[in-house]
PDB file of C-alpha atoms (C1' of nucleotides) in Angstrom:
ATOM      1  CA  UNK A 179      50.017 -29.372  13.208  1.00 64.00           C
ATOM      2  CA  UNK A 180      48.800 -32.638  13.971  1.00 70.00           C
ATOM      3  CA  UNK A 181      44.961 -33.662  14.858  1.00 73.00           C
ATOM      4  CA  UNK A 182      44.437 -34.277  18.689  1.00 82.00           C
ATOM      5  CA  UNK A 183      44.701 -37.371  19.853  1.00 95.00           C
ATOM      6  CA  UNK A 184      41.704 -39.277  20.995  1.00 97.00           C
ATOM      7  CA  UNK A 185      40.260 -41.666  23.766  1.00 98.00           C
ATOM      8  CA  UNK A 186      40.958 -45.637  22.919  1.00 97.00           C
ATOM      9  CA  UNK A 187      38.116 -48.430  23.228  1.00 98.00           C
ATOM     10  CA  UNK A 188      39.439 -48.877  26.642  1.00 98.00           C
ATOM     11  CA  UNK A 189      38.682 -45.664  28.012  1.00 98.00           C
ATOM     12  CA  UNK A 190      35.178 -46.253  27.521  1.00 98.00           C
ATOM     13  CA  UNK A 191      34.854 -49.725  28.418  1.00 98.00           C
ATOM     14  CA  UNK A 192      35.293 -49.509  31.872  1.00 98.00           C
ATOM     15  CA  UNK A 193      32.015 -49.052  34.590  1.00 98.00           C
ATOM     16  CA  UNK A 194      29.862 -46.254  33.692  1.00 98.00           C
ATOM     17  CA  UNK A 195      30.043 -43.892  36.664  1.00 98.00           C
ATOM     18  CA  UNK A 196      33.674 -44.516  36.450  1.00 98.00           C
ATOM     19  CA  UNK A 197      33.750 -43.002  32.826  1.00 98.00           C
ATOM     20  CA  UNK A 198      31.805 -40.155  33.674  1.00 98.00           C
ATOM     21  CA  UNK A 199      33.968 -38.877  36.050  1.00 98.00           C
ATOM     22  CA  UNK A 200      37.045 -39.539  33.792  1.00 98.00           C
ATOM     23  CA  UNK A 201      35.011 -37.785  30.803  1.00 98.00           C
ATOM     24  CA  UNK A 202      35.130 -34.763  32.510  1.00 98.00           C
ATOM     25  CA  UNK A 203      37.803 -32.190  31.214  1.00 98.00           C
ATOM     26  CA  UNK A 204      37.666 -34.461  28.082  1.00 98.00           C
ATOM     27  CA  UNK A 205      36.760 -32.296  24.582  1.00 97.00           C
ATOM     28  CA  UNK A 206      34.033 -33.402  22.139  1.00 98.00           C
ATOM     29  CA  UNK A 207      35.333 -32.622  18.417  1.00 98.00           C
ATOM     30  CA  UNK A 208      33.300 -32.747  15.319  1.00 98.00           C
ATOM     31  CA  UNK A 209      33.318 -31.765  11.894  1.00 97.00           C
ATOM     32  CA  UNK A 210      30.042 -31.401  10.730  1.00 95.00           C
ATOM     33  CA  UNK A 211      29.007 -29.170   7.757  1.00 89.00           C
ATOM     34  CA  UNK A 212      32.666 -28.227   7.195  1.00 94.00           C
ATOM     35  CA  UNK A 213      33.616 -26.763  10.045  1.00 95.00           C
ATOM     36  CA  UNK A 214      34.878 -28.230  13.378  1.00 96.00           C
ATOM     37  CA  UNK A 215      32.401 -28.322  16.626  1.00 97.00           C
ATOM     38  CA  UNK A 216      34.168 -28.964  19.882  1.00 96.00           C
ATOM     39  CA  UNK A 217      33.403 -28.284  23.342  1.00 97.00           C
ATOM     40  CA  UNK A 218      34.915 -29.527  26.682  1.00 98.00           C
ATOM     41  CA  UNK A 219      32.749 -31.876  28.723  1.00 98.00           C
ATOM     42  CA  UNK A 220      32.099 -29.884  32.099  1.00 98.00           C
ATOM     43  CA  UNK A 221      28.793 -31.675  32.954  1.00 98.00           C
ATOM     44  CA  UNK A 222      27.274 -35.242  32.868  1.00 98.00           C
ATOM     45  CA  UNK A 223      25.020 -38.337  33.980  1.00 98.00           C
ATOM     46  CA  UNK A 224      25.050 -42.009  33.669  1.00 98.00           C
ATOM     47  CA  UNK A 225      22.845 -44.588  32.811  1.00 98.00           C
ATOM     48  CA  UNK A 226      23.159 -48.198  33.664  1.00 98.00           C
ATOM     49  CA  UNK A 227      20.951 -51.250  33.537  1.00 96.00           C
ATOM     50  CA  UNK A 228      20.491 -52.829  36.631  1.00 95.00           C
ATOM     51  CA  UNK A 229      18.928 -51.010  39.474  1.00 96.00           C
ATOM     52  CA  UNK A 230      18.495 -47.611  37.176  1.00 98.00           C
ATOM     53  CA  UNK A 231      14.941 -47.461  36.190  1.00 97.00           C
ATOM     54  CA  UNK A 232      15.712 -43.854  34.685  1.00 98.00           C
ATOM     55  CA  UNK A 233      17.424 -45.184  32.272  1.00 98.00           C
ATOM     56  CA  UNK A 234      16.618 -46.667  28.948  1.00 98.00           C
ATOM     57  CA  UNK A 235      17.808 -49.893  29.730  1.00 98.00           C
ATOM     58  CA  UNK A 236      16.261 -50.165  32.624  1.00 97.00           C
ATOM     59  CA  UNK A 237      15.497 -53.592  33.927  1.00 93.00           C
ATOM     60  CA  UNK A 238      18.258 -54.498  30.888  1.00 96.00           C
ATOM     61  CA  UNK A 239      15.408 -54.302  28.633  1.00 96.00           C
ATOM     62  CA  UNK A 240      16.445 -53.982  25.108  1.00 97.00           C
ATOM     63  CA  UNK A 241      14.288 -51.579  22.538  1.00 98.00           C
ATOM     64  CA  UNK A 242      14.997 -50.792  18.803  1.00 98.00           C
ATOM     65  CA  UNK A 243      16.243 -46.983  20.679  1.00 98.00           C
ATOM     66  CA  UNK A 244      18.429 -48.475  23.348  1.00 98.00           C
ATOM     67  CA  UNK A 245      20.150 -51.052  21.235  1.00 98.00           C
ATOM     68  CA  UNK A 246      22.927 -49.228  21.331  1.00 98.00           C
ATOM     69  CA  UNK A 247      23.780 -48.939  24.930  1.00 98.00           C
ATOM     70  CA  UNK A 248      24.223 -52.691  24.795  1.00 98.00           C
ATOM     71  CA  UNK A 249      26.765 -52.729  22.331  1.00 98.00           C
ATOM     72  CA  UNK A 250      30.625 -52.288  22.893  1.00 98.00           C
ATOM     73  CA  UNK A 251      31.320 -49.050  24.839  1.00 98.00           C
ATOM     74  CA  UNK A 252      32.758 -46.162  22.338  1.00 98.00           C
ATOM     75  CA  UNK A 253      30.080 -45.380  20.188  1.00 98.00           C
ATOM     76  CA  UNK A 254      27.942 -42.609  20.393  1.00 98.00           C
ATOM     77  CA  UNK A 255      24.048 -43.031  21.345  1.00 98.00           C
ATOM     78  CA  UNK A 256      21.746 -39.979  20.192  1.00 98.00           C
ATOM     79  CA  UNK A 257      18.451 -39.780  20.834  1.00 98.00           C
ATOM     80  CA  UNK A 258      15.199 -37.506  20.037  1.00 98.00           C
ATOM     81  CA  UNK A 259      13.089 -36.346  22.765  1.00 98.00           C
ATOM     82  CA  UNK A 260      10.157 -33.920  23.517  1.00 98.00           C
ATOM     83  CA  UNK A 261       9.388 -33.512  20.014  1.00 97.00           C
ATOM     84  CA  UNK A 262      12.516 -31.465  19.272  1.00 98.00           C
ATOM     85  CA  UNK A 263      15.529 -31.996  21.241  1.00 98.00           C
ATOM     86  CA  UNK A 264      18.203 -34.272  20.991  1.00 98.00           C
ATOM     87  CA  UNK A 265      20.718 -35.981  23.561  1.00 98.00           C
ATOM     88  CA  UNK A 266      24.035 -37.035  23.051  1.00 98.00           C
ATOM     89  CA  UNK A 267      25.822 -39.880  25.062  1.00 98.00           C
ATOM     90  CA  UNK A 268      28.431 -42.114  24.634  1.00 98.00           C
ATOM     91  CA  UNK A 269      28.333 -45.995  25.593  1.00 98.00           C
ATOM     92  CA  UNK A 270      30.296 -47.783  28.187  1.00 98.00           C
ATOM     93  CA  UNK A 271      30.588 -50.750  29.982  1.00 98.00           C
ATOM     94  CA  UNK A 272      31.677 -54.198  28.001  1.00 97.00           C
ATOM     95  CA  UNK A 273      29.897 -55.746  25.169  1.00 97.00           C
ATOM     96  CA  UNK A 274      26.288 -57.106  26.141  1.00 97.00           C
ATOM     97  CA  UNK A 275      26.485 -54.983  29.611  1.00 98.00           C
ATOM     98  CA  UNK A 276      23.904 -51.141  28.797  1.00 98.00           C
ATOM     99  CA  UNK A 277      25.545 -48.440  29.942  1.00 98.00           C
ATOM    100  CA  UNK A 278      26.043 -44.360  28.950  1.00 98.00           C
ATOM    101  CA  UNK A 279      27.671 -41.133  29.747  1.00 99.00           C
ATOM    102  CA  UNK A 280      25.175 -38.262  28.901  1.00 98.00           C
ATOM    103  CA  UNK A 281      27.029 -35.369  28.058  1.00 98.00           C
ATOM    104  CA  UNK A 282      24.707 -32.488  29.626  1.00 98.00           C
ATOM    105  CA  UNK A 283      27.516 -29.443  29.098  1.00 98.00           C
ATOM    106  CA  UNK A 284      30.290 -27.851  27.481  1.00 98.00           C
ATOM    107  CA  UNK A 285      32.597 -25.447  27.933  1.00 97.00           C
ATOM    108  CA  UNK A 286      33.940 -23.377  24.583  1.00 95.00           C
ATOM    109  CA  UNK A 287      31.248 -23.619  22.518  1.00 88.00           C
ATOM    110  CA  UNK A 288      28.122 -21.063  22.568  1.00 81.00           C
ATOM    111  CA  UNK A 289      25.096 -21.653  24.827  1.00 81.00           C
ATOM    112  CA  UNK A 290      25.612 -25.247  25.806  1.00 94.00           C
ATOM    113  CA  UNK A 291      24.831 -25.641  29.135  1.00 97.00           C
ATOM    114  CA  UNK A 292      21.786 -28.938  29.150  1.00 98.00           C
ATOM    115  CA  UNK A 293      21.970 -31.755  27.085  1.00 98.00           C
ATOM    116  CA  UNK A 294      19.655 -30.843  24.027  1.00 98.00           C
ATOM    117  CA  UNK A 295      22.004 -27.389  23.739  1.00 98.00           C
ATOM    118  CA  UNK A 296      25.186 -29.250  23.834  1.00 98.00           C
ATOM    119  CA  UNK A 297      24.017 -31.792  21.286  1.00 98.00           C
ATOM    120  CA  UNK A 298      22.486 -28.806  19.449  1.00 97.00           C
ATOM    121  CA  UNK A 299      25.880 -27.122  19.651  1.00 98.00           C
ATOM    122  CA  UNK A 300      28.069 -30.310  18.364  1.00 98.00           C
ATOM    123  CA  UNK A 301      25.815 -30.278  15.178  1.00 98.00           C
ATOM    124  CA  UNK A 302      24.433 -34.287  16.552  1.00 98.00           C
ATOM    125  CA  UNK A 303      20.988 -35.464  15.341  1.00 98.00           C
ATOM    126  CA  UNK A 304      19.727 -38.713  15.262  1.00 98.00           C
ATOM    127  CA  UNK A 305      21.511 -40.116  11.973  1.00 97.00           C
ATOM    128  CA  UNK A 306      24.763 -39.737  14.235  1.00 98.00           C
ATOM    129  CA  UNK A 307      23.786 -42.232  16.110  1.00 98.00           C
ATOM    130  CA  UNK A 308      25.927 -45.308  16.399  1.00 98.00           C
ATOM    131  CA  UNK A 309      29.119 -43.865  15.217  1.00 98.00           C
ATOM    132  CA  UNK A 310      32.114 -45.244  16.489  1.00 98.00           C
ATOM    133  CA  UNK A 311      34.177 -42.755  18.318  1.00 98.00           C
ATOM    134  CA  UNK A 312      37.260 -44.493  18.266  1.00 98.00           C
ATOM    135  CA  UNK A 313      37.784 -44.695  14.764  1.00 98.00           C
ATOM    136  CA  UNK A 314      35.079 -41.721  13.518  1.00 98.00           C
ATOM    137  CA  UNK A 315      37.362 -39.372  11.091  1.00 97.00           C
ATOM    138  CA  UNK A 316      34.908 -36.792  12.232  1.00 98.00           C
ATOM    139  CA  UNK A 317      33.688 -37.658  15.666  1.00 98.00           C
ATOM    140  CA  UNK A 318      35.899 -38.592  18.741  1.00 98.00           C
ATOM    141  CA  UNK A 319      36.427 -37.308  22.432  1.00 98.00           C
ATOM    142  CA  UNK A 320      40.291 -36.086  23.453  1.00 98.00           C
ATOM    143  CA  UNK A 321      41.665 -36.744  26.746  1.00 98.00           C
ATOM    144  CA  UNK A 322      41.329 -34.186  28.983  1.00 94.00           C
ATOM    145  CA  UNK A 323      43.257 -32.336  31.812  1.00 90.00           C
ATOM    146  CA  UNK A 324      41.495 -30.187  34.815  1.00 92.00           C
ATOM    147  CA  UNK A 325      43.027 -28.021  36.789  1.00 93.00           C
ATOM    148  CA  UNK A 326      43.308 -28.673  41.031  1.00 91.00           C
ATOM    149  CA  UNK A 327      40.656 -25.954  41.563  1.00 90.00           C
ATOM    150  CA  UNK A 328      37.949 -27.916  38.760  1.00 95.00           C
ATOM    151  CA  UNK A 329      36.627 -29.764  41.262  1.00 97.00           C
ATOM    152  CA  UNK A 330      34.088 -33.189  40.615  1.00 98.00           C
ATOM    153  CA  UNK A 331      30.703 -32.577  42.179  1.00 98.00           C
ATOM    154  CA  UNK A 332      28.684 -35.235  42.681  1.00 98.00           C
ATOM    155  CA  UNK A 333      24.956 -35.160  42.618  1.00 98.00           C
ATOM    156  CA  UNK A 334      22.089 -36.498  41.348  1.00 98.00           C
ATOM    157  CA  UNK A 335      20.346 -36.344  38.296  1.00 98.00           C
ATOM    158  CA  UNK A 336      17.998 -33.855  35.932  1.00 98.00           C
ATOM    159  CA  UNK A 337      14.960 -33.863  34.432  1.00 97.00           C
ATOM    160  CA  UNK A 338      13.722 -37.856  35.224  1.00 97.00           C
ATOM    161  CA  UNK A 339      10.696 -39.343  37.697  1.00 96.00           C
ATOM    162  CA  UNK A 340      12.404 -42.230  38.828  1.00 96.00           C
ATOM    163  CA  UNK A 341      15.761 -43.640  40.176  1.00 97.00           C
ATOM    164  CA  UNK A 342      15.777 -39.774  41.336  1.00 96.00           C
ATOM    165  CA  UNK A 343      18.176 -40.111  44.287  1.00 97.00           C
ATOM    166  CA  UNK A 344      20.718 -42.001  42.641  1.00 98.00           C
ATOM    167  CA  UNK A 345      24.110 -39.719  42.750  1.00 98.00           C
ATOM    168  CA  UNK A 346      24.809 -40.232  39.059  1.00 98.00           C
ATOM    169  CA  UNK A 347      25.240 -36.794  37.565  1.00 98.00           C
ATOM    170  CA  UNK A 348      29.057 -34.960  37.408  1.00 98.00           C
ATOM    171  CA  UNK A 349      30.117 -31.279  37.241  1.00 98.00           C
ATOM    172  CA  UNK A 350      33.055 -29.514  36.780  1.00 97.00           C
ATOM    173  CA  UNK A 351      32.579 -26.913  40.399  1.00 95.00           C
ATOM    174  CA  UNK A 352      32.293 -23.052  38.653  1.00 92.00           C
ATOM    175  CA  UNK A 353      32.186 -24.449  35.255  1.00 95.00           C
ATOM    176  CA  UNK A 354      30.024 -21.711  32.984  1.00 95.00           C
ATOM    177  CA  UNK A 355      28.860 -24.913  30.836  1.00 97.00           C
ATOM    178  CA  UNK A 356      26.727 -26.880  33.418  1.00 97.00           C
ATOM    179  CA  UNK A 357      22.996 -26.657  33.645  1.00 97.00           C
ATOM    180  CA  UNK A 358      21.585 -26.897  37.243  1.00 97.00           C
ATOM    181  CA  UNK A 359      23.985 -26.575  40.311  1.00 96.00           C
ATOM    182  CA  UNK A 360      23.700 -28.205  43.696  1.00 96.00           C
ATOM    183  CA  UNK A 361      24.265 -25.678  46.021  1.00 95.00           C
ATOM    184  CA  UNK A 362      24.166 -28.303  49.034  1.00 95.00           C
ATOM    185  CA  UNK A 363      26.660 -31.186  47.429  1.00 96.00           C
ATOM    186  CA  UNK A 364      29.301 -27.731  46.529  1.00 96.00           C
ATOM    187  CA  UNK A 365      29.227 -26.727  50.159  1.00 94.00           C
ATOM    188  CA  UNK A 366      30.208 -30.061  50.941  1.00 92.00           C
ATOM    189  CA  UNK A 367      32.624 -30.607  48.750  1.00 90.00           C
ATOM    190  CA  UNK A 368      34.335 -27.537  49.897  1.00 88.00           C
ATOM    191  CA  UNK A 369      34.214 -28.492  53.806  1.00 80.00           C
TER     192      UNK A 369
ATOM    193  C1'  DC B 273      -3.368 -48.965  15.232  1.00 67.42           C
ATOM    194  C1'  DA B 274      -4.036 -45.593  19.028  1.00 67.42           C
ATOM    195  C1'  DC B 275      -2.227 -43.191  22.562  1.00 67.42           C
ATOM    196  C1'  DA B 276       0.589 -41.431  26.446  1.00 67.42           C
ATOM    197  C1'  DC B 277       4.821 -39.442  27.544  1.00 67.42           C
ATOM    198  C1'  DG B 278       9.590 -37.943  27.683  1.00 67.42           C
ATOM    199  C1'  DA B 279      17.518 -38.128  30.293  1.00 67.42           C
ATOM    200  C1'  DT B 280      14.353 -30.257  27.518  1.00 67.42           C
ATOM    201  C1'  DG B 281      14.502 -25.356  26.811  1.00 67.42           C
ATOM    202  C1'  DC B 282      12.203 -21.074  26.555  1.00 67.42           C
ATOM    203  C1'  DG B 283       9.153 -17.453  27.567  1.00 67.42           C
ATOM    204  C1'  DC B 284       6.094 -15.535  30.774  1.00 67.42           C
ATOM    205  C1'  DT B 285       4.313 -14.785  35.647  1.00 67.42           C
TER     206       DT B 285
ATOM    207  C1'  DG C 240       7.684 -21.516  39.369  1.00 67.42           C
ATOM    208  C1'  DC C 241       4.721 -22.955  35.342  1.00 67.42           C
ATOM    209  C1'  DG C 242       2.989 -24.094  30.707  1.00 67.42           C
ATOM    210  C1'  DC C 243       3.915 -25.612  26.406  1.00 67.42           C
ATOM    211  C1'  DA C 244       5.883 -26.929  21.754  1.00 67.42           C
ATOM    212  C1'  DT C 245       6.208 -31.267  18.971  1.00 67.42           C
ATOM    213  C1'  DC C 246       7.270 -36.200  17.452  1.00 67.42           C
ATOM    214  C1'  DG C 247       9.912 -40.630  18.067  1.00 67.42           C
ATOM    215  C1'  DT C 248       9.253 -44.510  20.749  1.00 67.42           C
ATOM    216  C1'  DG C 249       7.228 -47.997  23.705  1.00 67.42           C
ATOM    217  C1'  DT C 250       3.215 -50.269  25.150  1.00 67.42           C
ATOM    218  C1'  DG C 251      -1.129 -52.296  24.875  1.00 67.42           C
ATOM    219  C1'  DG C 252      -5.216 -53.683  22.284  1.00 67.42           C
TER     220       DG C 252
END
DNA sequence: CACACGATGCGCT
DNA sequence: GCGCATCGTGTGG
């Protein structure tokens, strides 16, 4: 039995909302602690520079935390929040350019439905971040299939004070995994 | 150096 | 719906 395959440096380098979408369906695998974590991405938001003043890079301001999200798109960017959590996302966009996928829920793996629960679930702290997941032994996302009913809502984001009606958080429709529905944006979708 | 606050989750009302 | 735990990080003095 061979390991899964994984995504290249060019599935991440690409726009940002245009990677979230895509990330969707994907599966997170990591061995941490000798065992293997993995969980299928059913739930996301994105992060850019310009124009996103939710995000840490907005105004393209760099930080010693958001250093990262400037770098070449691949590599993952955890961070620590609210004392106790942490977030796990994963850098797009080219080299110099901030961007990142948040990954906000999984499918498969127990109680990880938010981002600090997911991140909690794939074993992720802060000393994971800036590992490469393109070449990680230990930490990389596999391309992922959805079926015709998983259906991409579109909606906008959780948990943030500004840039609030930007549409820049994904969901798998019916997915178990993601946090917050949209009741309104799911109606629509289905007509 | 001091301080305000956060890309959250949980328990209680 | 609301309060709160708990600390890394950014900002300003």
């Amino acid at each position: 039995m061979s390991l899964p395959s994984r995504l290249e440096r060019t599935a991440f380098a690409r726009p940002t909302l245009t990677v979230a979408r895509r990330l969707l369906g994907c599966v997170v695998w990591h061995r941490a602690g000798g065992e293997w974590r993995r969980g299928r991405i059913v739930e996301v938001e994105a992060y850019i520079g310009d124009g996103d003043l939710a995000s840490h890079a907005a105004n393209g301001k760099r930080t010693p935390r958001n250093r990262i999200m400037f770098g070449p798109a691949g590599f993952a960017y955890v961070y620590f929040t609210y004392g106790m959590h942490h977030c796990f996302n994963v850098v797009t966009e080219t080299d110099g350019r901030p961007g990142a996928v948040l990954i906000r829920g999984l499918d498969g793996i127990a109680r990880a439905a938010g981002p600090a629960l997911a991140c909690r679930a794939l074993q992720l702290t802060l000393r994971d971040n800036g590992r490469d997941l393109v070449t990680d032994p230990a930490l990389w996302i596999e391309p992922g299939r959805r079926r015709r009913d998983e259906r991409v809502v579109q909606t906008t984001r959780i948990g943030i004070r500004k840039s609030v009606d930007l549409p820049y958080r994904f969901y798998l429709l019916d997915s178990p995994g993601v946090s917050r529905r949209d009741r309104a944006a799911e109606s629509a979708l289905r007509g």
